[in-house]
XYZ file of C-alpha atoms in Angstrom:
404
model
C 180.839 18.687 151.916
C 183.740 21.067 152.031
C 184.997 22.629 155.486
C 185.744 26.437 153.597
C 187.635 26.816 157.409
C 189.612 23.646 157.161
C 190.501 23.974 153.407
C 191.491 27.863 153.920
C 194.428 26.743 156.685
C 195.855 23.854 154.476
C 196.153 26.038 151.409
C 197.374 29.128 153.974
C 200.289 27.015 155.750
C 201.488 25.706 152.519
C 201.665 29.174 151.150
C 203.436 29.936 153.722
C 205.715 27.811 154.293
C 206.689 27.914 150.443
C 207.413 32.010 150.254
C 209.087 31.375 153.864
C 211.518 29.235 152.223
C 212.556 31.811 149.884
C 212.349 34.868 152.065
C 215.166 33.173 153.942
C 217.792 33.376 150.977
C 216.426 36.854 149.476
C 216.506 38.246 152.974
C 220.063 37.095 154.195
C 222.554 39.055 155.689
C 224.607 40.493 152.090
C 221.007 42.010 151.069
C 220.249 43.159 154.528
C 223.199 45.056 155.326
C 223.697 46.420 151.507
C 219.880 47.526 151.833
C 220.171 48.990 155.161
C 223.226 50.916 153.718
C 221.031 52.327 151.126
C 218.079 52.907 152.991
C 220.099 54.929 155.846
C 221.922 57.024 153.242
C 218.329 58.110 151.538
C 217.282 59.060 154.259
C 220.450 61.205 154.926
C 220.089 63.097 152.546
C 216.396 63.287 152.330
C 216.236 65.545 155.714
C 218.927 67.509 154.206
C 216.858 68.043 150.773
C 213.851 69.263 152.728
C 215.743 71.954 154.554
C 216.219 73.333 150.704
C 212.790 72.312 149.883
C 211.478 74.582 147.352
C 207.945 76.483 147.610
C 206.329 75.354 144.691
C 206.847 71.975 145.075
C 204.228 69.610 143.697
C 203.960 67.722 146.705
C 199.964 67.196 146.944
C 200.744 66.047 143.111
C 203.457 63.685 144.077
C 201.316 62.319 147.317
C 198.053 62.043 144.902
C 199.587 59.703 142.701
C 201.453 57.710 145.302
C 198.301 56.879 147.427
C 196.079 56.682 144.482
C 198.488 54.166 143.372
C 198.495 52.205 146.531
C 194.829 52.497 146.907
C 194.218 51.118 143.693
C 196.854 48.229 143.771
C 194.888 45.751 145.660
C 194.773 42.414 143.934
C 193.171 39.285 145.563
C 194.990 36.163 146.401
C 192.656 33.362 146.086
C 195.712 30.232 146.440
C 193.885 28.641 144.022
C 196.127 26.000 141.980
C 195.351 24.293 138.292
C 193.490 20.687 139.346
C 191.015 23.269 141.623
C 189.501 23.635 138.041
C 187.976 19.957 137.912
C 187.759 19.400 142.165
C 186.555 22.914 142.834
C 184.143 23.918 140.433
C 181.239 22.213 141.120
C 181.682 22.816 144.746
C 182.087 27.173 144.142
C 178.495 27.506 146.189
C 180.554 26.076 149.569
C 183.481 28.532 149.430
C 182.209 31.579 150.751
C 184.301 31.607 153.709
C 186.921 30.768 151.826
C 187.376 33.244 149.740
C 186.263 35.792 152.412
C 189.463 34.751 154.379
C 191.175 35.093 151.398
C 190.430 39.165 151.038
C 190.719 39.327 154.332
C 194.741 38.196 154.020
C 194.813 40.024 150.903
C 194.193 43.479 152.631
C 196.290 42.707 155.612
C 199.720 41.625 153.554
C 199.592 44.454 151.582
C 199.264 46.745 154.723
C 203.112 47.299 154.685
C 203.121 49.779 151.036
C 200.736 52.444 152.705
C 202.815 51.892 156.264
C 205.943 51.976 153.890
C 204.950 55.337 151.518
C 203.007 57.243 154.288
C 206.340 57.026 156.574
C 208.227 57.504 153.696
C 205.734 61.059 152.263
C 205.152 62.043 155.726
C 208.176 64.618 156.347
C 207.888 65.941 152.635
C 204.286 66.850 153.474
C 204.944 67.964 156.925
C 207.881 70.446 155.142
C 205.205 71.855 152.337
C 202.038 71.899 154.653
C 203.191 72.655 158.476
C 199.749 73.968 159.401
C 197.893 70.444 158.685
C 199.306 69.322 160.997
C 199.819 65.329 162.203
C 196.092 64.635 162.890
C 195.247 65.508 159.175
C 198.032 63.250 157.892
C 197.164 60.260 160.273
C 193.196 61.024 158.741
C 194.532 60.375 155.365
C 196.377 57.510 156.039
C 192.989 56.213 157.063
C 191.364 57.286 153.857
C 193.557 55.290 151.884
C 193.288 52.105 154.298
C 188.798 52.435 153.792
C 189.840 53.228 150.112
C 191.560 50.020 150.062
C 188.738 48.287 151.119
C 186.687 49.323 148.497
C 189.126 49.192 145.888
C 189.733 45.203 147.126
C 185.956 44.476 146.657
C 185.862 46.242 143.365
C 188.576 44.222 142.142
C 186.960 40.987 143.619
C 183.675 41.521 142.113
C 185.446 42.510 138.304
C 186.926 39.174 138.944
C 183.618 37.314 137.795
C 183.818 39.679 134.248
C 185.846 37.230 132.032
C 186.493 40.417 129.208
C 190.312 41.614 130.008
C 189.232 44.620 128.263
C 186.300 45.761 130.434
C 188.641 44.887 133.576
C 191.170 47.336 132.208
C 189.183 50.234 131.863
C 187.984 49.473 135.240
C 191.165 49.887 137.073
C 192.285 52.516 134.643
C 189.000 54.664 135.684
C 189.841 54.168 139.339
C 192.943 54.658 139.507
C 192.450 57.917 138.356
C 189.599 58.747 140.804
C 191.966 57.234 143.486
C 194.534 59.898 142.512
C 192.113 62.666 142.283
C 190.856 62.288 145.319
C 194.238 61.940 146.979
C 195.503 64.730 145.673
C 192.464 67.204 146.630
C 192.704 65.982 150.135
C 196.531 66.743 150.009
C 195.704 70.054 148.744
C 192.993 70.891 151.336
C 190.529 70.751 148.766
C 188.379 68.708 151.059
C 185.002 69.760 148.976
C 186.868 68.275 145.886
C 187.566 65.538 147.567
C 184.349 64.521 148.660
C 183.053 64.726 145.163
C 185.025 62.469 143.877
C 184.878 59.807 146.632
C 181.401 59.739 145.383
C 181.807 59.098 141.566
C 184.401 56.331 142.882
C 181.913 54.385 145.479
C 179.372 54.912 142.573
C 181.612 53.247 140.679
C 182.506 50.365 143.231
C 178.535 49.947 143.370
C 178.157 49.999 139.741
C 180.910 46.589 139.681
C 178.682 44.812 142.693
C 175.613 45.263 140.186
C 177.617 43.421 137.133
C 179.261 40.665 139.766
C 175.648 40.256 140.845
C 174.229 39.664 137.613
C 176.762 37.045 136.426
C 176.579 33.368 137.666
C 179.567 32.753 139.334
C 183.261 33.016 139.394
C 185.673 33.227 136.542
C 188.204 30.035 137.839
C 190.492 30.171 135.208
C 190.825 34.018 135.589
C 191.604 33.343 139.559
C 194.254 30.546 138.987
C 195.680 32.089 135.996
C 196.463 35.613 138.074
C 197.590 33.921 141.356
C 199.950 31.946 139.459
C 201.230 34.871 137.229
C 202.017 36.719 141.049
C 203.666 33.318 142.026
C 205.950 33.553 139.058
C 206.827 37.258 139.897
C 207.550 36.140 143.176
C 209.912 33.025 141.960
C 212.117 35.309 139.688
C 213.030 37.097 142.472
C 214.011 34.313 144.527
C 215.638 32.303 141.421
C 218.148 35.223 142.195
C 219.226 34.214 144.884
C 218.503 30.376 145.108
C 217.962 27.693 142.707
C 213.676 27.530 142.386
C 212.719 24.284 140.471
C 209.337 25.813 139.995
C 210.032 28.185 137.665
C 209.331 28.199 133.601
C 212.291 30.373 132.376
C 210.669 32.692 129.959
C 213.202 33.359 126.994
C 213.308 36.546 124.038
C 214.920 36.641 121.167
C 216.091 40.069 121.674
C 218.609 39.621 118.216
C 220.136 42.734 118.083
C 221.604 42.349 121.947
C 222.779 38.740 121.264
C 224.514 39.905 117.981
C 226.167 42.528 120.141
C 227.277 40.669 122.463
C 228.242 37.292 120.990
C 229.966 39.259 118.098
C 233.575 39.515 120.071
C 233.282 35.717 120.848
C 236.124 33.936 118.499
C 234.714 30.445 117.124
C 237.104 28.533 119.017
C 236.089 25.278 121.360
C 237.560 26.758 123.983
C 234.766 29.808 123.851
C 231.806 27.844 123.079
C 230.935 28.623 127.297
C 231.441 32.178 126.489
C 229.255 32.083 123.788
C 226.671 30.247 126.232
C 226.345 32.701 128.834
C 226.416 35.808 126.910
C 223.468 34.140 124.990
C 221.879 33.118 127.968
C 222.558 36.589 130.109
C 220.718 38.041 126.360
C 217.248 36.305 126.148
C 216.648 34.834 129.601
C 213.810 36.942 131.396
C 216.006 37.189 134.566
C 219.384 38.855 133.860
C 219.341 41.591 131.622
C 215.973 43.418 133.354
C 217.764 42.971 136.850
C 220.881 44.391 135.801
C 219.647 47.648 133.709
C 217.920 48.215 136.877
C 220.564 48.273 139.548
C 222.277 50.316 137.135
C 219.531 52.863 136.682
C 218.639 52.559 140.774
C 222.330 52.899 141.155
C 223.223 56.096 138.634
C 220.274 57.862 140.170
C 221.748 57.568 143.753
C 225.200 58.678 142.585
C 223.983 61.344 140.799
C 221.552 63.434 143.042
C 224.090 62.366 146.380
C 225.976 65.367 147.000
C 229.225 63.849 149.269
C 231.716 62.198 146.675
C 233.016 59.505 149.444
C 229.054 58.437 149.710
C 229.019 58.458 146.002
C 231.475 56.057 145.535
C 230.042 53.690 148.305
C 227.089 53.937 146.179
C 229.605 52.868 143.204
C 230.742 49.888 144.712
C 227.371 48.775 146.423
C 225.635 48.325 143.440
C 228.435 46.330 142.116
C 228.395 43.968 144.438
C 224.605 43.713 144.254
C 224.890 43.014 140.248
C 227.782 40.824 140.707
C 226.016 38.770 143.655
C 222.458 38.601 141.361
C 224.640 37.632 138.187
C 226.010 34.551 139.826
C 223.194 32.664 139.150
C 223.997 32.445 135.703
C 225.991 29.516 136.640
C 223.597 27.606 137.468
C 221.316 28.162 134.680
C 221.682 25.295 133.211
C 222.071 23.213 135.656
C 218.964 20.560 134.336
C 220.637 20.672 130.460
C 222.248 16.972 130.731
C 224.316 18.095 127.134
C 226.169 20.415 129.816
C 228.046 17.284 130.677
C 228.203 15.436 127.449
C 229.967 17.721 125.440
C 233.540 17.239 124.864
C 234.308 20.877 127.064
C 236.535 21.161 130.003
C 235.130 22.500 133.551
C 237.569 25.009 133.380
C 236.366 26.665 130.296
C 232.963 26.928 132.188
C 234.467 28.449 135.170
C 236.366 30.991 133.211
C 233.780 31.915 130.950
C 231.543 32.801 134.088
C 234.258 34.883 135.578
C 235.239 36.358 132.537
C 231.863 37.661 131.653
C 230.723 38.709 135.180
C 234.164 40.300 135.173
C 232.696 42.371 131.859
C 229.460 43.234 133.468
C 231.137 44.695 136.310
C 233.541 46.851 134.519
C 230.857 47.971 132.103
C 228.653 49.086 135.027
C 231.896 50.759 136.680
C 232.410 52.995 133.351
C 229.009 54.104 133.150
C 228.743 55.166 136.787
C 231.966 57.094 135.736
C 230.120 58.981 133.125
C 228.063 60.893 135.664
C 231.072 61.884 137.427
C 232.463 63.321 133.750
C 228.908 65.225 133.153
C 229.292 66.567 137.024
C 232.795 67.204 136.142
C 233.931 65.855 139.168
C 237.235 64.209 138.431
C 238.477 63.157 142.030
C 235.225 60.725 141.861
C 235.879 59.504 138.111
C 239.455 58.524 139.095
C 238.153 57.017 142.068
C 235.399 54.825 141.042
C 237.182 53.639 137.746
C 239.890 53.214 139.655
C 238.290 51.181 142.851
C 235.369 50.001 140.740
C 238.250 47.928 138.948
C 240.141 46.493 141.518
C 236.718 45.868 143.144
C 235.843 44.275 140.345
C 238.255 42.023 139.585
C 238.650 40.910 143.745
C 234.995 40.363 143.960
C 235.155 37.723 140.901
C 238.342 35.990 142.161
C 238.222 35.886 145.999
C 233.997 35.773 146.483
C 232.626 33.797 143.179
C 235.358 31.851 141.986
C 235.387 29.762 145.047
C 231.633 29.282 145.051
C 231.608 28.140 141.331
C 231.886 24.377 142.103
C-alpha cells in the first residue's frame, strides 16, 4: 500500500532541493543587479510612453492575447521519473492524492506570470480605459486565476488522450477562446464575454467526458513532458553552472559552421579555435542564447530615447553575452581526448578569449547599426568605441583569470 501523502513530500523536497541548487547560481548577484538595471529602466520609460499614449491603441487586443496566453499555459507537474513506469503502474488506482497535490502546486507556482503581466498591463489599461476603473481590473485578474483552473483540469484530463494530434487542437481551440474572451472583457464587451466563457467550459466538459471514458493515465506521456520541462530548466542553469544532468542536444546547422570555421588556418596551434567555433555552432545552448540577448538588447536600444541609457543598454548586454558564453569552456570538460592530445593549455585559453573576444565585438557593431539607421552619431562613436575597450577588458581582467 502506497501513502499518496508520504510519497508526494519525498518527491516534493527532492524537487526542491534540486531547482534550489540552481536558482542559487542563475540568481546571483551579476544577474540580479544587471536585471534590476533593466527592469528599472523599462519601467522609466514605460510611464513616459503612456503620457504619449496614442488613442487608438489596441490595448484590449494586446491584454486579450496576454491573459489568454497565461490562462491557457497551465501545464501539470506530475515529478514523475522513468523507473515510476515499472513501480508505479500497477499501483495508478492509489495515487489520487497524489496527483491532486500535484495540480494543486502546479497552479500555485505558476501564480507569479498573471501577478507578473497584470502588474506589468495594469497602467497601459488604466491609461486607455480610466473609467473602468481598479475594481474592474482586480475582477479580471480573477477571471484569469478561475480560468486557470479550468484550463489546468482541461489539460490534466487531455493528459489520459495518448494522440499528440488531438491534444494539439485542444490547446490550439482554447487558447483562442481564452483570448477571445479576454479581450471582450477588456473591451467592455461583457455580453461577448460571457458567450464565450460558455463555448470554453463546454469545452473543458467535453475533455472530462473523453478522460472519463479512457482507462487510466497515459505514464509515458506524464514522464516524458515533466522531463522535457526539466531539460528546459537545466539549459538555463548549464549557463551559469556546470549541470551533469544534462544531454547536450547538437545540430548540424552546416552553413553556420562553414561560416565560421572558414577563417580558421589549419595550423596545430588553431585546432582549439576550430573546437569552439564548432561547438558555439551546433550545441543547443550558445547560439539561441546569444541571438537573443542581441535581439532583447537592439530592441531596448532602439525604442530608448536618452543616448547615455542607450549605451548602458550597449554595454549591459555585453556583459550578459560575455558572462553566458563562458561556459563554453567548460564544454568539454567530460571529453578525456581534451587531455590526450598533443595541444598546449595555452592554445585552449587563447582560443576561448579570442573567440569570446569576436562575439563581443560582433554584437558591439550591430548595436552600432541602429545608431547609423537613427543617425545618431555621438552614440555610434560611443558604443563602438566603449563597446571595444569594454570588450577587450571584460575578456582579459574578468574571464581570463577564471579560465583555469
Amino acid at each position: 500500500m502506497i501513502d499518496a501523502k508520504a510519497f508526494w513530500l519525498k518527491r516534493f523536497n527532492e524537487h526542491i532541493k534540486e531547482t534550489g541548487r540552481y536558482l542559487r547560481y542563475i540568481f546571483n548577484g551579476h544577474i540580479a543587479v544587471a536585471m534590476i538595471f533593466f527592469i528599472s529602466a523599462l519601467a522609466f520609460y514605460y510611464q513616459q510612453w503612456l503620457a504619449d499614449l496614442p488613442e487608438n491603441f489596441p490595448t484590449a487586443l494586446i491584454v486579450g492575447i496576454a491573459f489568454g496566453l497565461i490562462a491557457s499555459y497551465s501545464p501539470v507537474r506530475t515529478l514523475l521519473k522513468e523507473p515510476d513506469l515499472v513501480f508505479l503502474l500497477p499501483a495508478e488506482h492509489q495515487l489520487d492524492d497524489y496527483f491532486k497535490r500535484c495540480l494543486f502546486y502546479s497552479y500555485v507556482v505558476q501564480l507569479y506570470l498573471v501577478l507578473l503581466v497584470g502588474a506589468a498591463l495594469g497602467p497601459l489599461y488604466f491609461a486607455s480605459y480610466p473609467e473602468q476603473g481598479t475594481n474592474f481590473y482586480l475582477l479580471m485578474l480573477l477571471v484569469v486565476l478561475i480560468f486557470k483552473v479550468w484550463n489546468m483540469l482541461a489539460n490534466w484530463w487531455m493528459l489520459k488522450e495518448r494522440n499528440a494530434n488531438i491534444r494539439l487542437w485542444d490547446l490550439f481551440t482554447r487558447i483562442i477562446l481564452n483570448i477571445s474572451v479576454f479581450y471582450f472583457f477588456a473591451a467592455g464587451e461583457l455580453l461577448f464575454a460571457g458567450i464565450v466563457t460558455v463555448l470554453l467550459f463546454g469545452v473543458t466538459m467535453y475533455n472530462y467526458t473523453l478522460a472519463r471514458k479512457k482507462p487510466g493515465l497515459v505514464w509515458d506521456v506524464l514522464v516524458e513532458k515533466d522531463q522535457a520541462r526539466m531539460r528546459a530548466f537545466y539549459r538555463i542553469a548549464n549557463m551559469f553552472t556546470d549541470v551533469p544532468h544534462l544531454k547536450n542536444t547538437i545540430k548540424k546547422r552546416h552553413w553556420l559552421v562553414g561560416l565560421l570555421v572558414k577563417p580558421v588556418p589549419y595550423k596545430q596551434s588553431e585546432s582549439f579555435d576550430y573546437l569552439y567555433r564548432i561547438t558555439f555552432a551546433r550545441s543547443s545552448d550558445y547560439v539561441g542564447m546569444y541571438f537573443r540577448l542581441v535581439v532583447i538588447g537592439g530592441l531596448a536600444i532602439y525604442y530608448v530615447p536618452n543616448v547615455w541609457v542607450k549605451i548602458a543598454f550597449a554595454i549591459l548586454f555585453l556583459y550578459l553575452s560575455a558572462f553566458q558564453m563562458m561556459t563554453l569552456w567548460n564544454h568539454h570538460r567530460t571529453v578525456a581526448w581534451m587531455d590526450l592530445y598533443p595541444l598546449k593549455q595555452e592554445w585552449r585559453q587563447q582560443a576561448v578569449l579570442k573567440w569570446l573576444l569576436m562575439l563581443m565585438l560582433f554584437q558591439t557593431f550591430l548595436f552600432g547599426l541602429l545608431f547609423i539607421i537613427q543617425w545618431n552619431l555621438l552614440g555610434l562613436v560611443l558604443v563602438w568605441g566603449g563597446g571595444a575597450v569594454f570588450s577587450w577588458l571584460f575578456t582579459q581582467s574578468y574571464i581570463k583569470p577564471r579560465l583555469t
